[in-house]
mmCIF file of C-alpha atoms in Angstrom:
data_model
loop_
_atom_site.group_PDB
_atom_site.id
_atom_site.type_symbol
_atom_site.label_atom_id
_atom_site.label_comp_id
_atom_site.label_asym_id
_atom_site.label_seq_id
_atom_site.Cartn_x
_atom_site.Cartn_y
_atom_site.Cartn_z
ATOM 1 C CA MET R 109 -92.134 91.081 47.632
ATOM 2 C CA LEU R 110 -93.017 94.436 46.147
ATOM 3 C CA GLU R 111 -91.356 95.319 42.774
ATOM 4 C CA ARG R 112 -88.870 98.034 42.807
ATOM 5 C CA LYS R 113 -90.072 101.580 42.039
ATOM 6 C CA HIS R 114 -87.626 102.684 39.461
ATOM 7 C CA LYS R 115 -86.116 106.129 39.806
ATOM 8 C CA SER R 116 -84.815 106.267 36.272
ATOM 9 C CA VAL R 117 -86.857 106.943 33.249
ATOM 10 C CA MET R 118 -86.359 104.276 30.556
ATOM 11 C CA ARG R 119 -88.518 102.629 28.089
ATOM 12 C CA GLN R 120 -89.405 99.111 29.390
ATOM 13 C CA PHE R 121 -89.207 97.588 25.896
ATOM 14 C CA ARG R 122 -86.286 99.464 24.344
ATOM 15 C CA ILE R 123 -83.552 97.088 23.059
ATOM 16 C CA SER R 124 -80.368 97.777 24.958
ATOM 17 C CA PRO R 125 -77.356 97.391 22.735
ATOM 18 C CA LEU R 126 -75.307 97.146 25.912
ATOM 19 C CA LEU R 127 -77.145 94.019 26.841
ATOM 20 C CA LEU R 128 -76.967 92.643 23.287
ATOM 21 C CA LEU R 129 -73.225 92.928 23.191
ATOM 22 C CA LEU R 130 -72.555 91.832 26.681
ATOM 23 C CA SER R 131 -74.725 88.731 26.120
ATOM 24 C CA ALA R 132 -71.852 87.412 23.993
ATOM 25 C CA LEU R 133 -69.812 87.066 27.161
ATOM 26 C CA SER R 134 -72.374 84.530 28.420
ATOM 27 C CA ILE R 135 -71.861 82.479 25.253
ATOM 28 C CA THR R 136 -68.036 82.536 24.943
ATOM 29 C CA GLN R 137 -64.994 83.619 26.923
ATOM 30 C CA THR R 138 -62.638 83.549 23.935
ATOM 31 C CA ALA R 139 -63.507 86.901 22.480
ATOM 32 C CA GLN R 140 -60.789 89.500 22.934
ATOM 33 C CA SER R 141 -62.332 92.665 21.910
ATOM 34 C CA PHE R 142 -64.555 97.016 28.442
ATOM 35 C CA GLN R 143 -62.602 114.125 45.889
ATOM 36 C CA LEU R 144 -65.538 114.284 44.150
ATOM 37 C CA PRO R 145 -63.110 116.326 43.732
ATOM 38 C CA SER R 146 -65.433 118.902 44.509
ATOM 39 C CA PHE R 147 -67.118 118.860 41.321
ATOM 40 C CA PHE R 148 -66.784 121.562 42.947
ATOM 41 C CA GLY R 149 -64.922 124.433 43.648
ATOM 42 C CA ALA R 150 -61.844 126.380 44.272
ATOM 43 C CA LYS R 151 -60.219 123.881 46.585
ATOM 44 C CA ASN R 152 -59.325 121.654 43.643
ATOM 45 C CA LYS R 153 -55.741 120.944 43.010
ATOM 46 C CA GLN R 154 -54.336 122.527 39.795
ATOM 47 C CA PRO R 155 -53.358 119.901 37.104
ATOM 48 C CA ALA R 156 -49.584 119.135 36.617
ATOM 49 C CA GLN R 157 -49.643 120.601 33.116
ATOM 50 C CA GLN R 158 -49.076 124.229 32.481
ATOM 51 C CA ASP R 159 -52.383 125.744 31.081
ATOM 52 C CA THR R 160 -52.091 128.354 28.441
ATOM 53 C CA LYS R 161 -54.112 130.697 30.706
ATOM 54 C CA SER R 162 -52.969 131.647 34.026
ATOM 55 C CA SER R 163 -54.578 129.596 36.858
ATOM 56 C CA SER R 164 -55.802 132.770 38.472
ATOM 57 C CA SER R 165 -58.149 133.465 35.468
ATOM 58 C CA VAL R 166 -59.731 129.979 35.553
ATOM 59 C CA GLN R 167 -62.417 129.143 38.121
ATOM 60 C CA ASP R 168 -63.216 125.551 39.195
ATOM 61 C CA ILE R 169 -66.959 125.423 39.533
ATOM 62 C CA HIS R 170 -69.727 123.167 40.685
ATOM 63 C CA ALA R 171 -70.943 121.770 37.367
ATOM 64 C CA ALA R 172 -70.514 118.264 35.673
ATOM 65 C CA VAL R 173 -70.724 116.445 32.353
ATOM 66 C CA ILE R 174 -71.708 112.696 32.412
ATOM 67 C CA VAL R 175 -70.006 110.369 29.894
ATOM 68 C CA PRO R 176 -72.267 107.319 29.102
ATOM 69 C CA GLY R 177 -70.725 103.893 29.255
ATOM 70 C CA PHE R 178 -70.033 101.647 26.216
ATOM 71 C CA LEU R 179 -73.239 101.163 24.036
ATOM 72 C CA THR R 180 -75.466 103.147 26.301
ATOM 73 C CA GLY R 181 -76.851 106.548 25.549
ATOM 74 C CA ASP R 182 -77.682 109.900 27.044
ATOM 75 C CA GLU R 183 -81.286 108.971 27.872
ATOM 76 C CA ASP R 184 -79.958 106.373 30.396
ATOM 77 C CA PHE R 185 -78.242 109.030 32.392
ATOM 78 C CA LYS R 186 -80.671 111.895 32.392
ATOM 79 C CA PRO R 187 -82.105 110.817 35.682
ATOM 80 C CA LEU R 188 -78.658 110.971 37.186
ATOM 81 C CA ALA R 189 -78.124 114.452 35.701
ATOM 82 C CA GLN R 190 -81.363 115.533 37.243
ATOM 83 C CA SER R 191 -80.371 114.149 40.693
ATOM 84 C CA LEU R 192 -77.116 116.025 40.648
ATOM 85 C CA SER R 193 -78.692 119.158 39.406
ATOM 86 C CA LYS R 194 -81.174 119.064 42.287
ATOM 87 C CA ARG R 195 -78.150 119.036 44.643
ATOM 88 C CA GLY R 196 -77.080 122.417 43.150
ATOM 89 C CA ILE R 197 -74.648 120.869 40.618
ATOM 90 C CA PRO R 198 -75.782 121.900 37.090
ATOM 91 C CA THR R 199 -75.173 118.673 35.024
ATOM 92 C CA ALA R 200 -75.278 117.722 31.386
ATOM 93 C CA VAL R 201 -74.993 114.348 29.662
ATOM 94 C CA VAL R 202 -72.804 113.930 26.547
ATOM 95 C CA PRO R 203 -75.451 113.673 23.826
ATOM 96 C CA LEU R 204 -75.384 110.421 21.979
ATOM 97 C CA PRO R 205 -77.764 107.602 21.160
ATOM 98 C CA PRO R 206 -76.363 104.038 21.651
ATOM 99 C CA TRP R 207 -75.825 103.459 17.840
ATOM 100 C CA HIS R 208 -73.111 106.180 17.776
ATOM 101 C CA TRP R 209 -70.870 103.605 19.440
ATOM 102 C CA ILE R 210 -71.023 101.298 16.419
ATOM 103 C CA PRO R 211 -67.648 102.541 14.856
ATOM 104 C CA CYS R 212 -65.850 101.766 18.177
ATOM 105 C CA VAL R 213 -66.964 98.224 18.594
ATOM 106 C CA GLY R 214 -64.238 95.650 18.861
ATOM 107 C CA GLY R 215 -61.738 97.711 20.697
ATOM 108 C CA ARG R 216 -61.228 100.369 18.039
ATOM 109 C CA SER R 217 -60.221 104.019 18.460
ATOM 110 C CA MET R 218 -62.402 106.108 20.735
ATOM 111 C CA ARG R 219 -61.826 109.231 18.659
ATOM 112 C CA PRO R 220 -65.538 109.441 17.636
ATOM 113 C CA MET R 221 -66.468 109.505 21.368
ATOM 114 C CA LEU R 222 -63.796 111.953 22.323
ATOM 115 C CA GLU R 223 -65.257 114.476 19.837
ATOM 116 C CA ARG R 224 -68.568 114.233 21.562
ATOM 117 C CA ILE R 225 -67.067 114.586 25.033
ATOM 118 C CA ASP R 226 -65.111 117.688 23.746
ATOM 119 C CA TYR R 227 -68.255 119.132 22.271
ATOM 120 C CA ALA R 228 -70.222 118.631 25.429
ATOM 121 C CA VAL R 229 -67.494 119.951 27.774
ATOM 122 C CA ARG R 230 -66.732 123.018 25.726
ATOM 123 C CA TYR R 231 -70.521 123.836 25.504
ATOM 124 C CA VAL R 232 -71.086 123.454 29.303
ATOM 125 C CA CYS R 233 -67.933 125.534 30.108
ATOM 126 C CA SER R 234 -69.160 128.272 27.779
ATOM 127 C CA GLU R 235 -72.597 128.325 29.300
ATOM 128 C CA MET R 236 -71.330 128.227 32.954
ATOM 129 C CA SER R 237 -68.943 131.092 32.205
ATOM 130 C CA LYS R 238 -71.875 133.256 31.040
ATOM 131 C CA ASN R 239 -73.973 132.262 33.972
ATOM 132 C CA PRO R 240 -71.810 130.898 36.819
ATOM 133 C CA THR R 241 -74.671 131.032 39.388
ATOM 134 C CA LEU R 242 -76.659 128.528 37.402
ATOM 135 C CA GLY R 243 -77.867 125.931 39.881
ATOM 136 C CA GLY R 244 -80.516 123.221 40.296
ATOM 137 C CA GLU R 245 -80.927 123.011 36.467
ATOM 138 C CA THR R 246 -80.067 120.207 34.013
ATOM 139 C CA ILE R 247 -78.066 121.585 31.140
ATOM 140 C CA ASN R 248 -79.392 120.620 27.677
ATOM 141 C CA ILE R 249 -76.670 120.464 25.061
ATOM 142 C CA PRO R 250 -77.753 121.286 21.563
ATOM 143 C CA PRO R 251 -77.446 118.490 18.897
ATOM 144 C CA TYR R 252 -74.460 118.244 16.633
ATOM 145 C CA GLY R 253 -74.464 117.062 13.080
ATOM 146 C CA TYR R 254 -74.069 113.226 12.528
ATOM 147 C CA SER R 255 -75.839 111.016 10.013
ATOM 148 C CA LEU R 256 -76.047 107.407 9.272
ATOM 149 C CA MET R 257 -73.688 107.857 6.400
ATOM 150 C CA ASP R 258 -71.216 109.478 8.946
ATOM 151 C CA CYS R 259 -71.613 106.369 11.131
ATOM 152 C CA TYR R 260 -70.987 104.032 8.253
ATOM 153 C CA THR R 261 -67.887 105.829 7.115
ATOM 154 C CA ASP R 262 -66.566 105.907 10.716
ATOM 155 C CA PHE R 263 -67.303 102.199 10.970
ATOM 156 C CA MET R 264 -65.300 101.575 7.829
ATOM 157 C CA LEU R 265 -62.315 103.827 8.660
ATOM 158 C CA ASN R 266 -61.944 104.064 12.445
ATOM 159 C CA PRO R 267 -58.683 102.405 13.222
ATOM 160 C CA GLY R 268 -57.569 99.638 15.601
ATOM 161 C CA GLY R 269 -59.478 96.858 17.217
ATOM 162 C CA ALA R 270 -59.555 93.087 16.683
ATOM 163 C CA LEU R 271 -59.317 93.501 12.938
ATOM 164 C CA LYS R 272 -56.499 95.973 13.127
ATOM 165 C CA VAL R 273 -58.183 98.577 10.911
ATOM 166 C CA GLY R 274 -55.503 100.947 9.637
ATOM 167 C CA GLY R 275 -52.777 98.395 10.308
ATOM 168 C CA SER R 276 -52.560 97.907 14.023
ATOM 169 C CA ASP R 277 -54.417 97.623 17.273
ATOM 170 C CA GLU R 278 -51.953 99.572 19.169
ATOM 171 C CA VAL R 279 -52.983 103.094 19.963
ATOM 172 C CA ASP R 280 -49.698 104.770 19.232
ATOM 173 C CA GLU R 281 -49.773 103.092 15.850
ATOM 174 C CA TYR R 282 -53.196 104.368 14.707
ATOM 175 C CA PRO R 283 -53.000 106.471 11.464
ATOM 176 C CA THR R 284 -53.152 110.085 12.299
ATOM 177 C CA ASP R 285 -54.962 111.152 9.146
ATOM 178 C CA VAL R 286 -58.322 109.521 9.984
ATOM 179 C CA GLU R 287 -60.694 112.074 11.368
ATOM 180 C CA PRO R 288 -64.127 111.311 12.887
ATOM 181 C CA ARG R 289 -67.129 112.305 10.866
ATOM 182 C CA GLY R 290 -69.648 114.803 12.233
ATOM 183 C CA ASP R 291 -69.976 118.557 12.729
ATOM 184 C CA PHE R 292 -69.012 119.366 16.320
ATOM 185 C CA THR R 293 -68.823 123.183 16.005
ATOM 186 C CA LEU R 294 -70.575 124.865 18.872
ATOM 187 C CA PRO R 295 -73.468 127.219 18.024
ATOM 188 C CA GLY R 296 -71.967 130.621 17.199
ATOM 189 C CA GLU R 297 -68.410 129.291 17.231
ATOM 190 C CA ASN R 298 -65.889 129.986 14.491
ATOM 191 C CA ASP R 299 -62.271 128.940 13.808
ATOM 192 C CA ASN R 300 -60.988 132.179 15.341
ATOM 193 C CA ASP R 301 -62.549 131.773 18.726
ATOM 194 C CA ASP R 302 -60.471 131.173 21.825
ATOM 195 C CA THR R 303 -61.679 127.767 22.809
ATOM 196 C CA GLU R 304 -60.218 127.830 26.293
ATOM 197 C CA GLY R 305 -62.783 129.051 28.766
ATOM 198 C CA SER R 306 -62.679 130.816 32.088
ATOM 199 C CA VAL R 307 -64.154 127.894 34.098
ATOM 200 C CA ARG R 308 -63.517 124.206 34.601
ATOM 201 C CA ILE R 309 -66.009 121.525 35.472
ATOM 202 C CA CYS R 310 -66.121 117.908 36.646
ATOM 203 C CA LEU R 311 -66.344 114.835 34.385
ATOM 204 C CA ILE R 312 -68.259 111.735 35.508
ATOM 205 C CA GLY R 313 -67.589 108.625 33.545
ATOM 206 C CA HIS R 314 -69.801 105.489 33.825
ATOM 207 C CA SER R 315 -68.014 102.141 32.877
ATOM 208 C CA ALA R 316 -65.980 102.708 29.657
ATOM 209 C CA GLY R 317 -66.870 106.338 29.797
ATOM 210 C CA GLY R 318 -64.443 106.704 32.679
ATOM 211 C CA TRP R 319 -61.321 105.522 30.875
ATOM 212 C CA ILE R 320 -62.229 107.347 27.665
ATOM 213 C CA SER R 321 -62.428 110.486 29.790
ATOM 214 C CA ARG R 322 -58.870 109.805 30.885
ATOM 215 C CA VAL R 323 -57.827 109.850 27.254
ATOM 216 C CA TYR R 324 -59.569 113.177 26.945
ATOM 217 C CA LEU R 325 -57.605 114.605 29.794
ATOM 218 C CA SER R 326 -54.235 113.551 28.428
ATOM 219 C CA ASP R 327 -51.737 115.799 26.800
ATOM 220 C CA ARG R 328 -50.531 112.912 24.602
ATOM 221 C CA SER R 329 -51.575 112.492 21.006
ATOM 222 C CA TYR R 330 -54.321 109.904 20.585
ATOM 223 C CA GLY R 331 -54.939 108.979 16.940
ATOM 224 C CA GLY R 332 -53.474 112.252 15.755
ATOM 225 C CA LYS R 333 -55.079 114.677 18.161
ATOM 226 C CA VAL R 334 -54.184 116.021 21.671
ATOM 227 C CA TYR R 335 -57.418 116.876 23.517
ATOM 228 C CA GLY R 336 -55.729 118.245 26.649
ATOM 229 C CA GLY R 337 -59.033 118.393 28.546
ATOM 230 C CA THR R 338 -57.579 119.563 31.845
ATOM 231 C CA LYS R 339 -58.013 123.084 30.557
ATOM 232 C CA TYR R 340 -61.721 122.452 30.909
ATOM 233 C CA VAL R 341 -61.940 119.759 33.634
ATOM 234 C CA HIS R 342 -60.704 119.941 37.288
ATOM 235 C CA SER R 343 -61.814 116.590 38.470
ATOM 236 C CA LEU R 344 -62.865 113.076 37.206
ATOM 237 C CA VAL R 345 -65.208 110.582 38.915
ATOM 238 C CA THR R 346 -65.445 107.046 37.483
ATOM 239 C CA LEU R 347 -68.305 104.712 38.237
ATOM 240 C CA GLY R 348 -67.616 101.011 37.699
ATOM 241 C CA THR R 349 -64.925 101.734 35.155
ATOM 242 C CA PRO R 350 -62.468 98.983 34.088
ATOM 243 C CA HIS R 351 -59.142 100.676 34.662
ATOM 244 C CA GLY R 352 -56.928 97.564 34.897
ATOM 245 C CA ASN R 353 -54.907 96.192 32.067
ATOM 246 C CA ALA R 354 -56.035 92.908 30.515
ATOM 247 C CA PRO R 355 -55.317 90.960 27.322
ATOM 248 C CA GLY R 356 -57.045 91.816 24.074
ATOM 249 C CA PRO R 357 -57.680 94.811 21.781
ATOM 250 C CA ALA R 358 -60.589 96.047 24.004
ATOM 251 C CA PHE R 359 -57.989 96.991 26.595
ATOM 252 C CA LYS R 360 -55.409 98.642 24.410
ATOM 253 C CA GLY R 361 -56.845 102.113 25.136
ATOM 254 C CA ILE R 362 -56.856 101.338 28.868
ATOM 255 C CA GLU R 363 -53.257 100.323 28.717
ATOM 256 C CA TRP R 364 -52.492 103.610 26.958
ATOM 257 C CA CYS R 365 -54.138 105.521 29.771
ATOM 258 C CA ASN R 366 -52.223 103.625 32.411
ATOM 259 C CA ARG R 367 -48.870 104.784 31.131
ATOM 260 C CA GLU R 368 -49.450 108.064 32.950
ATOM 261 C CA PRO R 369 -51.072 109.078 36.225
ATOM 262 C CA LEU R 370 -54.336 110.927 36.254
ATOM 263 C CA PRO R 371 -53.241 114.585 35.972
ATOM 264 C CA ILE R 372 -56.118 116.086 38.098
ATOM 265 C CA ARG R 373 -58.149 115.027 41.130
ATOM 266 C CA GLY R 374 -59.999 111.794 40.812
ATOM 267 C CA LEU R 375 -62.430 109.438 42.431
ATOM 268 C CA ALA R 376 -62.624 105.725 41.456
ATOM 269 C CA VAL R 377 -65.914 104.194 42.584
ATOM 270 C CA ALA R 378 -66.381 100.480 42.728
ATOM 271 C CA GLY R 379 -69.409 98.287 43.553
ATOM 272 C CA VAL R 380 -69.321 95.047 45.363
ATOM 273 C CA GLY R 381 -71.813 92.434 46.066
ATOM 274 C CA SER R 382 -72.159 90.406 42.854
ATOM 275 C CA PRO R 383 -69.719 87.510 43.287
ATOM 276 C CA GLY R 384 -68.481 85.967 40.053
ATOM 277 C CA ASP R 385 -69.330 82.399 41.236
ATOM 278 C CA SER R 386 -72.968 83.033 42.002
ATOM 279 C CA SER R 387 -74.239 86.025 39.949
ATOM 280 C CA GLY R 388 -74.840 84.442 36.576
ATOM 281 C CA LYS R 389 -72.859 83.605 33.514
ATOM 282 C CA LEU R 390 -72.728 87.231 32.286
ATOM 283 C CA THR R 391 -71.073 88.338 35.456
ATOM 284 C CA GLN R 392 -68.555 85.524 35.658
ATOM 285 C CA ASN R 393 -67.536 86.050 32.015
ATOM 286 C CA ALA R 394 -67.360 89.793 32.336
ATOM 287 C CA TYR R 395 -65.004 89.375 35.348
ATOM 288 C CA ALA R 396 -62.923 86.865 33.338
ATOM 289 C CA PHE R 397 -62.758 89.332 30.531
ATOM 290 C CA CYS R 398 -60.984 91.837 32.939
ATOM 291 C CA ASP R 399 -58.623 89.259 34.292
ATOM 292 C CA PRO R 400 -55.070 90.646 34.171
ATOM 293 C CA ASP R 401 -53.582 87.467 32.867
ATOM 294 C CA GLY R 402 -56.500 86.279 30.887
ATOM 295 C CA THR R 403 -56.257 82.910 32.750
ATOM 296 C CA GLY R 404 -58.964 83.270 35.389
ATOM 297 C CA ASP R 405 -62.584 82.151 34.807
ATOM 298 C CA GLY R 406 -63.974 85.088 36.828
ATOM 299 C CA SER R 407 -65.463 83.103 39.639
ATOM 300 C CA GLU R 408 -62.770 84.346 42.140
ATOM 301 C CA TYR R 409 -63.745 88.022 41.913
ATOM 302 C CA ASP R 410 -66.470 90.229 43.305
ATOM 303 C CA GLY R 411 -67.682 93.448 41.784
ATOM 304 C CA ASP R 412 -70.686 95.260 40.510
ATOM 305 C CA GLY R 413 -71.884 92.492 38.228
ATOM 306 C CA LEU R 414 -69.881 93.712 35.186
ATOM 307 C CA THR R 415 -66.579 95.271 36.487
ATOM 308 C CA PRO R 416 -64.597 93.485 39.270
ATOM 309 C CA VAL R 417 -63.585 95.653 42.189
ATOM 310 C CA PHE R 418 -59.810 95.435 41.521
ATOM 311 C CA SER R 419 -60.318 96.944 37.986
ATOM 312 C CA SER R 420 -62.639 99.666 39.118
ATOM 313 C CA LEU R 421 -59.993 100.858 41.656
ATOM 314 C CA PHE R 422 -56.939 100.577 39.379
ATOM 315 C CA MET R 423 -56.846 104.321 38.389
ATOM 316 C CA GLU R 424 -53.757 105.977 39.779
ATOM 317 C CA GLY R 425 -52.653 109.505 40.361
ATOM 318 C CA ASP R 426 -51.232 111.949 42.878
ATOM 319 C CA ASP R 427 -54.682 112.987 44.022
ATOM 320 C CA VAL R 428 -56.976 109.957 43.523
ATOM 321 C CA GLU R 429 -59.311 108.657 46.069
ATOM 322 C CA LYS R 430 -60.957 105.240 45.934
ATOM 323 C CA ILE R 431 -64.140 103.996 47.536
ATOM 324 C CA THR R 432 -66.101 100.727 47.412
ATOM 325 C CA LEU R 433 -69.817 100.695 47.784
ATOM 326 C CA ASP R 434 -71.586 97.714 49.215
ATOM 327 C CA ASP R 435 -74.415 95.884 47.377
ATOM 328 C CA VAL R 436 -74.383 98.171 44.314
ATOM 329 C CA THR R 437 -74.956 96.977 40.721
ATOM 330 C CA HIS R 438 -73.333 98.279 37.530
ATOM 331 C CA TYR R 439 -76.410 99.234 35.594
ATOM 332 C CA PRO R 440 -80.290 99.502 36.121
ATOM 333 C CA TRP R 441 -80.727 96.180 34.561
ATOM 334 C CA SER R 442 -84.444 95.592 35.097
ATOM 335 C CA ASP R 443 -85.252 99.030 33.576
ATOM 336 C CA ALA R 444 -84.253 97.474 30.254
ATOM 337 C CA GLY R 445 -87.440 95.306 30.448
ATOM 338 C CA ILE R 446 -87.492 91.907 28.778
ATOM 339 C CA TRP R 447 -83.904 92.449 27.406
ATOM 340 C CA GLY R 448 -82.467 92.653 30.978
ATOM 341 C CA ASP R 449 -84.302 89.483 31.955
ATOM 342 C CA LEU R 450 -83.052 87.763 28.700
ATOM 343 C CA PHE R 451 -79.306 88.684 28.882
ATOM 344 C CA ALA R 452 -78.759 89.317 32.576
ATOM 345 C CA PRO R 453 -81.508 87.496 34.409
ATOM 346 C CA GLU R 454 -79.777 87.306 37.782
ATOM 347 C CA LEU R 455 -78.713 91.008 37.754
ATOM 348 C CA ALA R 456 -82.171 92.090 36.485
ATOM 349 C CA GLU R 457 -83.865 90.187 39.254
ATOM 350 C CA GLU R 458 -81.620 91.711 41.950
ATOM 351 C CA HIS R 459 -82.212 95.141 40.643
ATOM 352 C CA ARG R 460 -85.993 94.504 40.423
ATOM 353 C CA LYS R 461 -85.997 93.524 44.094
ATOM 354 C CA GLY R 462 -84.356 96.726 45.068
ATOM 355 C CA LYS R 463 -80.569 96.539 44.535
ATOM 356 C CA PRO R 464 -79.407 99.945 43.645
ATOM 357 C CA TRP R 465 -77.088 101.054 40.903
ATOM 358 C CA TYR R 466 -74.490 103.916 41.012
ATOM 359 C CA GLY R 467 -77.105 106.447 39.794
ATOM 360 C CA ASP R 468 -79.837 105.958 42.439
ATOM 361 C CA ASP R 469 -80.281 108.859 44.901
ATOM 362 C CA ASP R 470 -79.113 107.120 48.011
ATOM 363 C CA ILE R 471 -76.052 105.832 46.215
ATOM 364 C CA VAL R 472 -75.176 109.193 44.710
ATOM 365 C CA ASP R 473 -75.073 110.671 48.153
ATOM 366 C CA GLN R 474 -72.303 108.109 49.054
ATOM 367 C CA TRP R 475 -70.046 109.190 46.266
ATOM 368 C CA VAL R 476 -70.868 112.918 46.214
ATOM 369 C CA GLU R 477 -70.723 113.664 49.919
ATOM 370 C CA PRO R 478 -67.111 112.520 50.596
ATOM 371 C CA PHE R 479 -65.887 115.236 48.196
ATOM 372 C CA LEU R 480 -68.318 117.925 49.227
ATOM 373 C CA THR R 481 -66.954 117.733 52.696
ATOM 374 C CA ARG R 482 -63.266 116.828 51.883
ATOM 375 C CA LYS R 483 -60.643 118.930 53.486
ATOM 376 C CA LYS R 484 -57.356 119.519 51.746
#
């Protein structure tokens, strides 16, 4: 059988931290620490909150920002950004290498990631307000300031998680005086600038990037800061995101999100075709990790190989649509080279033989088109 011709550009021998972490699931199950709405346009429903600017002065446009999943980086999603941009949807990826996730490992606060999402979204909104006709181009976001010492300090101080850094693993009990390190000032921005733009865009969150995006959209305080991202975002698409509650500190942030409905239009996308009883130990343990009661062994579920269907579709809201895609895998496993074969051999082999993931062109059409054509 001919090997798959990969559509994404990845280094075959790059160590994937995602695979390194998830491999722990194949060793133990006791660890407790994972429409389109028109990206697109003026038909989008206004959010429930009152924006400080009048709705008539804010335009919902065809542009998007992709939020990578846990322990993945922006390079993994640039092919998807290019695919969307070619469809006339200018798209950027939140700029971050995988090691930027280190302070968040173990179910700790996602404030470090939220700062990066906010930086990317504000930049894209600013650029699109200057050139709203920009189309067919991938948007490159300038780098922000973040050093290895910043990462170390964040790792030591970032609250929550299994070790209850700061005193608790409950989101509402995080200390409010711990600020993520890094310089996230936009080029040319100063403290007197009006940060609310004249356009709103769509967020696309892969895996954990989906529920972290929900935190960004909330008007509640998270670790001492209210992001209120609906002033910049009109729609959210989640791809294989674990939205369902489950035991353990890794799900405390998800539980926090589930206390309120999604305030804007949303699309929850699930993949099916990787049964827990026949897709390898990684898949079975990942599904068990998402079990609502923490009692199942994962064999009873189906999903995309990492997130079971019920969890991917758990997002609720007044204007949320849910779709399930047949025979789609969570991540382009075989593109990780020997690391995919080592830690997810069954999933890597399926991907190598042609099983697509959410970012492949034919699959993108399936979750983009329903919203391009959706009638209110």
